[in-house]
Coordinates of N, CA, C and O in Angstrom, one line a residue:
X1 N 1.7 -12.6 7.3 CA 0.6 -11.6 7.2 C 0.3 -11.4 5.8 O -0.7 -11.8 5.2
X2 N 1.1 -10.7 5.2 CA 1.3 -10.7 3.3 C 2.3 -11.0 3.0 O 3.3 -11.3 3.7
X3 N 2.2 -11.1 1.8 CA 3.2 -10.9 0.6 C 3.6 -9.8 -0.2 O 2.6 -9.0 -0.6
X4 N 4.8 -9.4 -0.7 CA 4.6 -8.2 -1.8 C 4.9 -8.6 -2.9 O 5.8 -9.4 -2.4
X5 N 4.9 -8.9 -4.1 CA 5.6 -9.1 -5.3 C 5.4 -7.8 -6.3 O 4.3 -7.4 -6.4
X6 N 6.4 -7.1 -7.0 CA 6.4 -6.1 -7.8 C 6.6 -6.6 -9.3 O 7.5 -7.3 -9.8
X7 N 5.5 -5.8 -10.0 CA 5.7 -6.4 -11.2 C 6.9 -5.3 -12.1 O 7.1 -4.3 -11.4
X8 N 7.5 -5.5 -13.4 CA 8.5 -4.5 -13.8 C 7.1 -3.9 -14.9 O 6.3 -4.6 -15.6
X9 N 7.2 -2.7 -14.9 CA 6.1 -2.0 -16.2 C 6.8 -1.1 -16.6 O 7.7 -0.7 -15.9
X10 N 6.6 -0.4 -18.0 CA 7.3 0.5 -18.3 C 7.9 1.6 -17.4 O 7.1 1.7 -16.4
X11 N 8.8 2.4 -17.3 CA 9.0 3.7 -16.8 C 9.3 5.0 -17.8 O 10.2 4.9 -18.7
X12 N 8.6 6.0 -17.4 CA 9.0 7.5 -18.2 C 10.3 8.4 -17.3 O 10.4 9.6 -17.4
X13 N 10.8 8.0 -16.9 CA 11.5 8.6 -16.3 C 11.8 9.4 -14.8 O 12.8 9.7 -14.1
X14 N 9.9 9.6 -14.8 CA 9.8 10.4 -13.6 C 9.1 9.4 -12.3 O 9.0 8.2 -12.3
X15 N 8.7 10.3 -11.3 CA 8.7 8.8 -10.3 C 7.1 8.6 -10.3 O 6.2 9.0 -9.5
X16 N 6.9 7.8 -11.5 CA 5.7 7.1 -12.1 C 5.2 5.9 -10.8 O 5.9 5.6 -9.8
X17 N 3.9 5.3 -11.1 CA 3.3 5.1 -10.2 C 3.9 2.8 -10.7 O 4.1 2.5 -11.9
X18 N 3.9 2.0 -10.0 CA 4.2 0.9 -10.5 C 2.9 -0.1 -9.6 O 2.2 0.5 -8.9
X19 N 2.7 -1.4 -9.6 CA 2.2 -2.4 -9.6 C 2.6 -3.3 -8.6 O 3.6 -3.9 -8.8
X20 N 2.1 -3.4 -7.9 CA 2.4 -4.0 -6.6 C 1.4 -5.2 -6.4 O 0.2 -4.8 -6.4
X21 N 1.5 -6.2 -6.3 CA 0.7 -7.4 -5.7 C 0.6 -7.8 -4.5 O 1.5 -8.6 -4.2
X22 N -0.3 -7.5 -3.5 CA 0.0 -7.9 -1.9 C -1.3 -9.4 -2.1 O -2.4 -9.4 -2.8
X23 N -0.8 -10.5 -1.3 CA -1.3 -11.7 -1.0 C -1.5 -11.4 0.3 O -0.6 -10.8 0.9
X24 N -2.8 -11.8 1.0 CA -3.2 -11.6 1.9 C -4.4 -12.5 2.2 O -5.1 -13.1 1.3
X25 N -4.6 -12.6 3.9 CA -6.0 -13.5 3.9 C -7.0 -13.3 3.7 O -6.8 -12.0 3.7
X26 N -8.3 -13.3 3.3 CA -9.5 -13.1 3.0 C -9.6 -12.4 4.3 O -9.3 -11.2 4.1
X27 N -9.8 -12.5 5.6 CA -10.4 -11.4 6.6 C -9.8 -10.2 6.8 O -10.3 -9.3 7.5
X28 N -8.6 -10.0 6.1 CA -7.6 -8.8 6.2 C -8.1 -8.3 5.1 O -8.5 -7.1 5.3
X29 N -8.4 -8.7 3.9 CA -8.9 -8.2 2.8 C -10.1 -7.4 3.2 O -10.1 -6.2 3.1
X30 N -11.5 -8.4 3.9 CA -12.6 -8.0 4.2 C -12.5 -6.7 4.9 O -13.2 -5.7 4.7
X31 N -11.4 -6.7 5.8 CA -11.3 -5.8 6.7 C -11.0 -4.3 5.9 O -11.8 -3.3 5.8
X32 N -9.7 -4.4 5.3 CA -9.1 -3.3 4.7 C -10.5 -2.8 3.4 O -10.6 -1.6 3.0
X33 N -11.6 -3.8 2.9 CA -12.4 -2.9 2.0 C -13.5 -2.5 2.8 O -14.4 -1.8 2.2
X34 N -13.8 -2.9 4.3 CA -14.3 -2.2 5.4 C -13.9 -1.0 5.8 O -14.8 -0.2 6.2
X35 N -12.3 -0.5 5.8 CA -12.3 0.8 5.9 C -12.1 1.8 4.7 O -12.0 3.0 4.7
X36 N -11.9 0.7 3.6 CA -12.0 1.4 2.6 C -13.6 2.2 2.2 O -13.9 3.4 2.0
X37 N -14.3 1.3 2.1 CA -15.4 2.0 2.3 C -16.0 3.1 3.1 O -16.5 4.1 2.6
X38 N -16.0 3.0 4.6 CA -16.0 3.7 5.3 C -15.1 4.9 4.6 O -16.0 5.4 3.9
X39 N -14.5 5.4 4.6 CA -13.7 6.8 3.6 C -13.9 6.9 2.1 O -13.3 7.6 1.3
X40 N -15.0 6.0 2.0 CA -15.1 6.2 0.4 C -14.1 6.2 -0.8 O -14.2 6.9 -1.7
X41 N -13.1 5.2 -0.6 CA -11.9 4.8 -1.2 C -11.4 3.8 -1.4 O -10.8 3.1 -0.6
X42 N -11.5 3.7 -2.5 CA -11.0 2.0 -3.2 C -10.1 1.5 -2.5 O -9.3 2.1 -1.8
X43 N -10.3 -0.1 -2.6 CA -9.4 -0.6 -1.7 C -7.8 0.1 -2.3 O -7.1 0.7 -1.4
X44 N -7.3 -0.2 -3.5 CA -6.5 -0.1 -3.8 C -6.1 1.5 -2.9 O -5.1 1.5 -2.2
X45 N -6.7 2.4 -2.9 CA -6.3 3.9 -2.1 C -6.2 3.8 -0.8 O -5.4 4.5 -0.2
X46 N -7.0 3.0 -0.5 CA -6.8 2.5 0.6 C -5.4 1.8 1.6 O -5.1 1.9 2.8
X47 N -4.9 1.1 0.6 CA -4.1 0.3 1.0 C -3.1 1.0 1.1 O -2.3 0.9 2.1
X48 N -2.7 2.0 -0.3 CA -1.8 3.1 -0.2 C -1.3 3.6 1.2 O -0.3 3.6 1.9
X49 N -2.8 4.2 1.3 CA -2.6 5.3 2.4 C -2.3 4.6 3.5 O -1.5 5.0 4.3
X50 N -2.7 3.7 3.7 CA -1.7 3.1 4.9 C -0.9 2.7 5.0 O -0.5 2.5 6.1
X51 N 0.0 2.3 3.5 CA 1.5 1.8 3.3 C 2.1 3.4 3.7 O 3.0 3.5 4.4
X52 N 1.4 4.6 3.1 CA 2.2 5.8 2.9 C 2.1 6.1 4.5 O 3.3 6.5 4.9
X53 N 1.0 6.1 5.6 CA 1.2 6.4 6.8 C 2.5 5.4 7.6 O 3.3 5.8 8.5
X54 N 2.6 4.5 7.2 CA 3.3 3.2 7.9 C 4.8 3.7 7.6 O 5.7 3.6 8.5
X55 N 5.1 4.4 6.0 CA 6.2 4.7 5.9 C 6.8 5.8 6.6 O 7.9 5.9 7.1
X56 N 5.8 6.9 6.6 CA 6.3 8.2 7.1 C 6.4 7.9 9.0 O 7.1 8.6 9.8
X57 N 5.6 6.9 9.0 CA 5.9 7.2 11.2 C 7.7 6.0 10.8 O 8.7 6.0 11.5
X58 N 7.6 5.3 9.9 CA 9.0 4.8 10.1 C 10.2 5.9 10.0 O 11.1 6.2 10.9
X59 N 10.0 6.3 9.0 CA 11.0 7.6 9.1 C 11.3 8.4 9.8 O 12.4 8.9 9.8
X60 N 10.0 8.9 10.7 CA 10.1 9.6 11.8 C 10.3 8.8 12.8 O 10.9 9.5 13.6
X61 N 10.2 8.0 13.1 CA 11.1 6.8 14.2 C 12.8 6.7 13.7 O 13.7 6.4 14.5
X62 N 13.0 6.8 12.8 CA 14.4 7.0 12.3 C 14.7 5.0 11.8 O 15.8 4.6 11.2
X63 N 13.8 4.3 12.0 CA 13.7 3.0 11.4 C 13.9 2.7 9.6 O 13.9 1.6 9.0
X64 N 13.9 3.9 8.9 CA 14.3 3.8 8.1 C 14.5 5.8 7.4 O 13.6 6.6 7.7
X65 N 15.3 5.9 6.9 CA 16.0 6.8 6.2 C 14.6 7.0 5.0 O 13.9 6.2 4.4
X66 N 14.9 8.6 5.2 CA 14.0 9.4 4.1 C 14.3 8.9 2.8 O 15.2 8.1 2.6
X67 N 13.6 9.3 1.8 CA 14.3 9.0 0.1 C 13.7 10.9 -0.4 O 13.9 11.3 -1.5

């Protein structure tokens, strides 16, 4: 489906924001800047918020442990 690759960028210490690369097909792309648009949010905000929704129902499924 994707890929993730993380790049290393500076850190300040605090829990700063980092760089993420997701590889994906063109119609997943097309799609995800379809609903990005639709909410008026870059894809990149976009993508977030669905990694951030995806994380929190795992947690609440107990599929992975809080941080």
């Amino acid at each position: 489906m994707f890929n993730i690759k993380r790049h290393k960028i500076a850190y300040d210490g605090d829990m700063g924001k980092v760089t993420v690369t997701i590889y994906m097909e063109e119609v997943d792309k097309e799609a995800l800047q379809q609903l990005a648009d639709a909410e008026e949010r870059s894809l990149s905000q976009m993508a977030v918020l669905i990694l951030k929704r995806a994380i929190r129902q795992a947690q609440n499924d107990g599929t992975i442990t809080p941080k």
